[in-house]
Amino acid sequence: MPSLSDLGHLPKRLVLGRAVRSDRLGESLLPKRYALPIFASDPLSSVAYATQEILLVLTLAGTAFLYLAPWLAVAVVLLLITVVLSYRQVVHAYPSGGGDYEVAMKNHGQFAALVVASALLVDYVMTVAVSVSAGTDNIISAFPSLNEHRVLIAVGLVALLAAVNLRGVRESGKAFAVPTYLFISGISVMIVTGLIRYFFTDAGVVSETAQYTVTPEPAYENVAGLALLFFALRAFASGCTALTGVEAIANGVPAFKPPKSRNAATTLALMGGIAAAMFAGVTALALLSDVKYVEHPCDLEGFANCETEPQRTVIAQIGAAVFGGDGSVGFFVIQAATALVLVLAANTAFNGFPLLGSVLAQDRFMPRQLHTRGDKLVFSNGILLLAGFAALLIYVFDADVTRLIQLYIIGVFTSFTIGQWGMVRHWNREMRLEGDPAARRRMRRSQIINTVGGSLTSVVLVIIVLTKFTHGAWLVLVAMPILFGLMKAINRHYSNVSQQLVPDTDARTLPSKVHAVVLVSKVHKPTLRALAFARATRPDALTALTVNVDDADTRQLQADWERFDIPVPLTVLESPYREITRPVVDFVKNIRRDSPREIVIVFVPQYVVGHWWENVLHNQSALRLRARLQFQPGVMITTVPWQLESSLGRDDGDGSGPAPGALRRGLTDGASDSTPYG
């Protein structure tokens, strides 16, 4: 029969499953077939909205500048390939999982490393918020009536993702593998089918918005010269969302099966190739089918019910055009796969954020709790923290992708840039130490790759900051310094604590004597147990202490003290204002003041109850006393528990405790009611 403790753990076990032993950590390592959906779902899924973001910016000026889209897409693909090649160097050089943070710490120093850390932490939160909101958009594209429940759906999906990740990395990999591979297959089939229909059939591929015209925003009607360049760069910056999550594999190398670096580098190359091909294909189909996607639906002339009916996403419009309408099986398969993979793309952050948090906690820049693995050998605290912040962002921004996307990718390109220039320094240092010409040539090639990557990401970072700053990106540029300062403060605290705890000669000096003080309220079993325990420790001095808040009760206590012939003198402290805590603290302070080398041990009798509501009825004085006494130097506090009947028989946490009430009825562990005790 399950104990009360087992029942209390039941909801946790239903969500997480059985706890996993620490020595089974190696069994949770990932083969490449699971690592790809876990770590690469974010960049793979970004093809669902990267093209859309380019079109959304370009259509601010109507359709006049849609001819720029192919060139912008080519620029994004070239940047993606460069960044992937650059991170392959990081994976081989720094396989411990620190990624850009470790690269920055070892090559630029603490300041740059904390900039990278704050940028990545912000970006991981944004990844969850944007991916889940985009997935919700695709669900609503298939079922428009759900639009009014947008925020609730998105927050529920974040909670579901957190629960799946709390069950363990390997289990989440199995859960995410099918949707990710379904998305890759579905998009590939859609691209091939669409291109065949366009070039080899008379049916062609025509989107539902091809017939509409776009009303340009007044500010963009006459864009030319430098304004046109800035406009094009803004569209390019939005398209760079296709690169988000590329760094996650470099941060997750420890989760791969051996050989870790080689498997991670292979997975990174696969991810880059698939993402580039899908992004190029989706962009080509969007332009061939004449898809239009605007910031304000009513800018589409001819779009009925624009005030209430949501726009279909670019992927939804392409799917309907390729597979023959929004009622076709192919359309619903694409929408289902896209919605799933977008939601699961947040899993990249659910793996990257806890791992980075663990590294930061180990370096004492984040609370130590983030370095602790939970029941399923995952960093549970990091997962819960990420889910909480992402849900808050979704709520504040109403799960609106257009608003959230403006805060996106600044963090990731900050880490890209610092990390790549850090790798350039790394190769400089390695080449000074290497004498083998062949090895030096390999290092020189890697350095060139990282130099190109650092140069391109530096330019893109400047473009992103300039083009997105007034559209909400300033919030990220405020959040990053706040996180930076918080991490510095945490590190300063841990450093101060470490310095204060360094042993010195005085720490090994024995106290001159020990003075035990037993707090007494009345003569009963808890008091007698505390006195017996205090006497057993053989202190140099022993005082039974009570506070007089009621004359009649105090006289009764003194009479009982004499009647039970207790061999310890009873000291009574007067309290004209009926306060208990202050007189006791002052008494202890006086002992310490008279003899600074004397240790005072205060024994506090306390009831142990079996129900939460019983705590409200007991132990309040004991709690207040402990809270005050713990700040007194040279004072030790010893709680002497007395188990009330409601607490007897409670399980000890491993399922082996006696049944409720067994000890009170005189039954041994495992005995039946018919077996007498002793």
Short mmCIF file of C-alpha atoms in Angstrom, two decimals, residues 105-352:
data_model
loop_
_atom_site.label_atom_id
_atom_site.label_comp_id
_atom_site.label_asym_id
_atom_site.label_seq_id
_atom_site.Cartn_x
_atom_site.Cartn_y
_atom_site.Cartn_z
CA MET A 105 36.46 33.44 -21.53
CA LYS A 106 39.71 31.80 -22.68
CA ASN A 107 40.57 34.25 -25.45
CA HIS A 108 39.02 37.62 -24.52
CA GLY A 109 38.58 37.43 -20.75
CA GLN A 110 35.74 37.63 -18.25
CA PHE A 111 34.09 40.80 -19.56
CA ALA A 112 33.58 39.46 -23.08
CA ALA A 113 32.50 36.05 -21.74
CA LEU A 114 29.76 37.62 -19.62
CA VAL A 115 28.59 39.71 -22.59
CA VAL A 116 28.27 36.46 -24.57
CA ALA A 117 26.51 34.72 -21.69
CA SER A 118 23.98 37.52 -21.19
CA ALA A 119 23.36 37.68 -24.97
CA LEU A 120 22.79 33.92 -25.23
CA LEU A 121 20.55 33.73 -22.17
CA VAL A 122 18.32 36.47 -23.60
CA ASP A 123 18.33 34.84 -27.03
CA TYR A 124 17.35 31.43 -25.64
CA VAL A 125 14.32 32.98 -23.93
CA MET A 126 13.45 34.76 -27.18
CA THR A 127 13.85 31.50 -29.13
CA VAL A 128 11.18 29.81 -27.02
CA ALA A 129 8.82 32.78 -27.19
CA VAL A 130 9.19 33.29 -30.96
CA SER A 131 9.15 29.60 -31.93
CA VAL A 132 6.11 28.76 -29.84
CA SER A 133 4.26 31.90 -31.02
CA ALA A 134 5.09 31.06 -34.66
CA GLY A 135 3.87 27.50 -34.11
CA THR A 136 0.66 28.89 -32.63
CA ASP A 137 0.30 31.09 -35.74
CA ASN A 138 0.43 28.02 -37.97
CA ILE A 139 -2.15 26.23 -35.83
CA ILE A 140 -4.42 29.26 -36.17
CA SER A 141 -3.78 29.35 -39.95
CA ALA A 142 -5.36 25.89 -40.13
CA PHE A 143 -8.07 26.64 -37.54
CA PRO A 144 -8.77 30.43 -37.53
CA SER A 145 -11.43 30.14 -34.81
CA LEU A 146 -8.63 29.53 -32.26
CA ASN A 147 -7.25 33.04 -32.75
CA GLU A 148 -8.85 34.40 -29.56
CA HIS A 149 -7.07 31.72 -27.51
CA ARG A 150 -3.63 32.52 -28.94
CA VAL A 151 -1.85 33.34 -25.66
CA LEU A 152 -3.37 30.42 -23.75
CA ILE A 153 -2.33 27.96 -26.47
CA ALA A 154 1.23 29.34 -26.56
CA VAL A 155 1.71 29.26 -22.78
CA GLY A 156 0.27 25.73 -22.65
CA LEU A 157 2.76 24.62 -25.30
CA VAL A 158 5.66 26.08 -23.29
CA ALA A 159 4.49 24.12 -20.24
CA LEU A 160 4.25 20.94 -22.32
CA LEU A 161 7.77 21.44 -23.68
CA ALA A 162 9.13 21.97 -20.18
CA ALA A 163 7.46 18.77 -18.98
CA VAL A 164 8.88 16.73 -21.88
CA ASN A 165 12.39 18.10 -21.30
CA LEU A 166 12.17 17.38 -17.58
CA ARG A 167 11.76 13.71 -18.47
CA GLY A 168 15.33 13.58 -19.83
CA VAL A 169 17.39 14.45 -22.90
CA ARG A 170 17.16 11.05 -24.56
CA GLU A 171 13.42 10.74 -24.00
CA SER A 172 12.82 14.24 -25.38
CA GLY A 173 15.00 13.35 -28.40
CA LYS A 174 12.78 10.36 -29.20
CA ALA A 175 9.65 12.51 -28.78
CA PHE A 176 10.99 15.24 -31.08
CA ALA A 177 12.59 13.06 -33.77
CA VAL A 178 9.38 12.15 -35.63
CA PRO A 179 7.96 15.73 -35.96
CA THR A 180 11.34 17.14 -37.04
CA TYR A 181 11.91 14.50 -39.70
CA LEU A 182 8.26 14.82 -40.78
CA PHE A 183 8.80 18.57 -41.25
CA ILE A 184 11.99 18.05 -43.27
CA SER A 185 10.25 15.47 -45.45
CA GLY A 186 7.07 17.54 -45.82
CA ILE A 187 8.87 20.76 -46.79
CA SER A 188 11.13 18.84 -49.20
CA VAL A 189 8.13 17.21 -50.88
CA MET A 190 6.35 20.59 -51.03
CA ILE A 191 9.38 22.29 -52.63
CA VAL A 192 9.92 19.54 -55.22
CA THR A 193 6.19 19.28 -56.00
CA GLY A 194 5.83 23.05 -56.27
CA LEU A 195 8.81 23.45 -58.59
CA ILE A 196 7.61 20.60 -60.81
CA ARG A 197 4.11 22.10 -61.00
CA TYR A 198 5.49 25.54 -61.82
CA PHE A 199 8.00 24.53 -64.50
CA PHE A 200 6.49 21.37 -66.01
CA THR A 201 2.69 21.73 -65.81
CA ASP A 202 0.09 24.21 -66.95
CA ALA A 203 -1.52 24.39 -63.49
CA GLY A 204 1.31 26.45 -62.07
CA VAL A 205 1.52 27.52 -58.42
CA VAL A 206 -0.61 30.49 -57.43
CA SER A 207 -1.06 31.65 -53.82
CA GLU A 208 -4.35 32.88 -52.39
CA THR A 209 -2.87 36.41 -52.03
CA ALA A 210 -1.52 36.64 -55.59
CA GLN A 211 -4.66 38.50 -56.67
CA TYR A 212 -4.30 41.15 -53.97
CA THR A 213 -2.41 44.40 -54.27
CA VAL A 214 -0.45 45.87 -51.37
CA THR A 215 -0.98 49.40 -50.12
CA PRO A 216 2.48 50.79 -49.24
CA GLU A 217 3.05 52.48 -45.92
CA PRO A 218 3.25 56.29 -46.39
CA ALA A 219 6.81 56.42 -45.03
CA TYR A 220 8.01 53.89 -47.65
CA GLU A 221 6.28 55.15 -50.80
CA ASN A 222 9.35 56.95 -52.20
CA VAL A 223 12.31 54.93 -50.97
CA ALA A 224 15.56 55.66 -52.83
CA GLY A 225 19.31 56.10 -52.33
CA LEU A 226 20.57 55.52 -48.80
CA ALA A 227 17.00 55.01 -47.59
CA LEU A 228 16.64 52.11 -50.04
CA LEU A 229 19.91 50.60 -48.79
CA PHE A 230 18.75 50.89 -45.19
CA PHE A 231 15.39 49.37 -46.18
CA ALA A 232 17.07 46.41 -47.88
CA LEU A 233 19.40 45.90 -44.90
CA ARG A 234 16.41 45.84 -42.56
CA ALA A 235 14.81 43.07 -44.66
CA PHE A 236 18.13 41.18 -44.65
CA ALA A 237 18.36 41.52 -40.87
CA SER A 238 14.89 40.02 -40.50
CA GLY A 239 15.87 37.14 -42.78
CA CYS A 240 18.87 36.40 -40.57
CA THR A 241 16.47 34.76 -38.13
CA ALA A 242 17.27 31.68 -40.24
CA LEU A 243 20.58 31.47 -38.32
CA THR A 244 19.16 31.26 -34.82
CA GLY A 245 20.10 28.11 -32.97
CA VAL A 246 23.22 27.32 -35.01
CA GLU A 247 25.31 27.76 -31.85
CA ALA A 248 23.31 25.20 -29.85
CA ILE A 249 25.29 22.23 -31.15
CA ALA A 250 28.56 23.86 -30.03
CA ASN A 251 27.04 24.29 -26.57
CA GLY A 252 25.74 20.72 -26.49
CA VAL A 253 28.82 18.70 -27.49
CA PRO A 254 28.93 16.86 -24.10
CA ALA A 255 25.48 15.39 -24.84
CA PHE A 256 26.76 13.53 -27.96
CA LYS A 257 27.97 9.96 -28.01
CA PRO A 258 31.74 9.48 -28.55
CA PRO A 259 33.54 10.59 -30.59
CA LYS A 260 31.77 13.71 -29.40
CA SER A 261 33.48 16.40 -31.50
CA ARG A 262 33.23 14.47 -34.75
CA ASN A 263 29.58 13.56 -34.22
CA ALA A 264 28.74 17.15 -33.30
CA ALA A 265 30.57 18.52 -36.36
CA THR A 266 28.76 16.04 -38.64
CA THR A 267 25.38 16.98 -37.14
CA LEU A 268 26.24 20.66 -37.60
CA ALA A 269 27.04 20.13 -41.29
CA LEU A 270 23.82 18.16 -41.83
CA MET A 271 21.81 20.89 -40.13
CA GLY A 272 23.43 23.64 -42.21
CA GLY A 273 22.90 21.87 -45.52
CA ILE A 274 19.26 20.96 -44.82
CA ALA A 275 18.39 24.43 -43.46
CA ALA A 276 20.00 26.25 -46.40
CA ALA A 277 18.26 24.05 -48.98
CA MET A 278 14.84 24.38 -47.33
CA PHE A 279 15.14 28.15 -46.85
CA ALA A 280 16.14 28.66 -50.49
CA GLY A 281 13.31 26.40 -51.69
CA VAL A 282 10.62 28.08 -49.58
CA THR A 283 11.78 31.54 -50.67
CA ALA A 284 11.74 30.49 -54.34
CA LEU A 285 8.20 29.05 -54.04
CA ALA A 286 6.97 32.13 -52.18
CA LEU A 287 8.15 34.36 -55.04
CA LEU A 288 7.01 32.03 -57.83
CA SER A 289 3.52 31.71 -56.30
CA ASP A 290 3.36 35.48 -55.71
CA VAL A 291 2.80 35.22 -51.94
CA LYS A 292 2.12 38.49 -50.17
CA TYR A 293 2.49 38.89 -46.43
CA VAL A 294 2.06 42.29 -44.78
CA GLU A 295 2.41 43.80 -41.33
CA HIS A 296 -1.23 44.97 -41.25
CA PRO A 297 -3.75 42.63 -42.97
CA CYS A 298 -5.85 45.58 -44.15
CA ASP A 299 -2.92 46.71 -46.34
CA LEU A 300 -3.90 43.82 -48.64
CA GLU A 301 -6.45 45.41 -50.96
CA GLY A 302 -9.24 42.88 -51.50
CA PHE A 303 -8.67 40.93 -48.28
CA ALA A 304 -12.16 40.68 -46.76
CA ASN A 305 -12.66 40.75 -42.99
CA CYS A 306 -9.10 42.00 -42.51
CA GLU A 307 -10.01 43.41 -39.09
CA THR A 308 -10.98 40.05 -37.62
CA GLU A 309 -9.56 37.30 -39.85
CA PRO A 310 -5.85 36.50 -39.35
CA GLN A 311 -3.44 36.30 -42.30
CA ARG A 312 -2.30 32.86 -43.30
CA THR A 313 1.43 32.33 -42.85
CA VAL A 314 3.70 32.13 -45.89
CA ILE A 315 4.12 28.37 -45.38
CA ALA A 316 0.34 27.95 -45.22
CA GLN A 317 -0.15 29.91 -48.44
CA ILE A 318 2.54 27.91 -50.25
CA GLY A 319 1.13 24.62 -48.96
CA ALA A 320 -2.37 25.51 -50.15
CA ALA A 321 -1.04 26.60 -53.56
CA VAL A 322 1.10 23.48 -54.07
CA PHE A 323 -1.32 20.84 -52.77
CA GLY A 324 -4.56 22.24 -54.18
CA GLY A 325 -6.26 24.37 -51.52
CA ASP A 326 -6.60 24.70 -47.77
CA GLY A 327 -8.79 21.61 -47.55
CA SER A 328 -6.27 19.21 -49.03
CA VAL A 329 -4.50 16.49 -47.09
CA GLY A 330 -1.10 17.87 -48.10
CA PHE A 331 -1.99 21.30 -46.72
CA PHE A 332 -2.95 19.90 -43.31
CA VAL A 333 0.13 17.66 -43.19
CA ILE A 334 2.39 20.66 -43.88
CA GLN A 335 0.57 22.81 -41.32
CA ALA A 336 0.67 20.09 -38.68
CA ALA A 337 4.37 19.37 -39.31
CA THR A 338 5.24 23.09 -39.34
CA ALA A 339 3.31 23.85 -36.17
CA LEU A 340 4.90 20.88 -34.40
CA VAL A 341 8.45 21.63 -35.46
CA LEU A 342 8.10 25.32 -34.61
CA VAL A 343 6.94 24.44 -31.14
CA LEU A 344 9.65 21.81 -30.83
CA ALA A 345 12.22 24.30 -32.15
CA ALA A 346 12.02 25.85 -28.72
CA ASN A 347 13.63 22.61 -27.57
CA THR A 348 16.95 23.92 -28.88
CA ALA A 349 16.74 26.58 -26.19
CA PHE A 350 15.51 24.07 -23.61
CA ASN A 351 18.80 22.23 -24.15
CA GLY A 352 21.08 25.23 -24.61
#
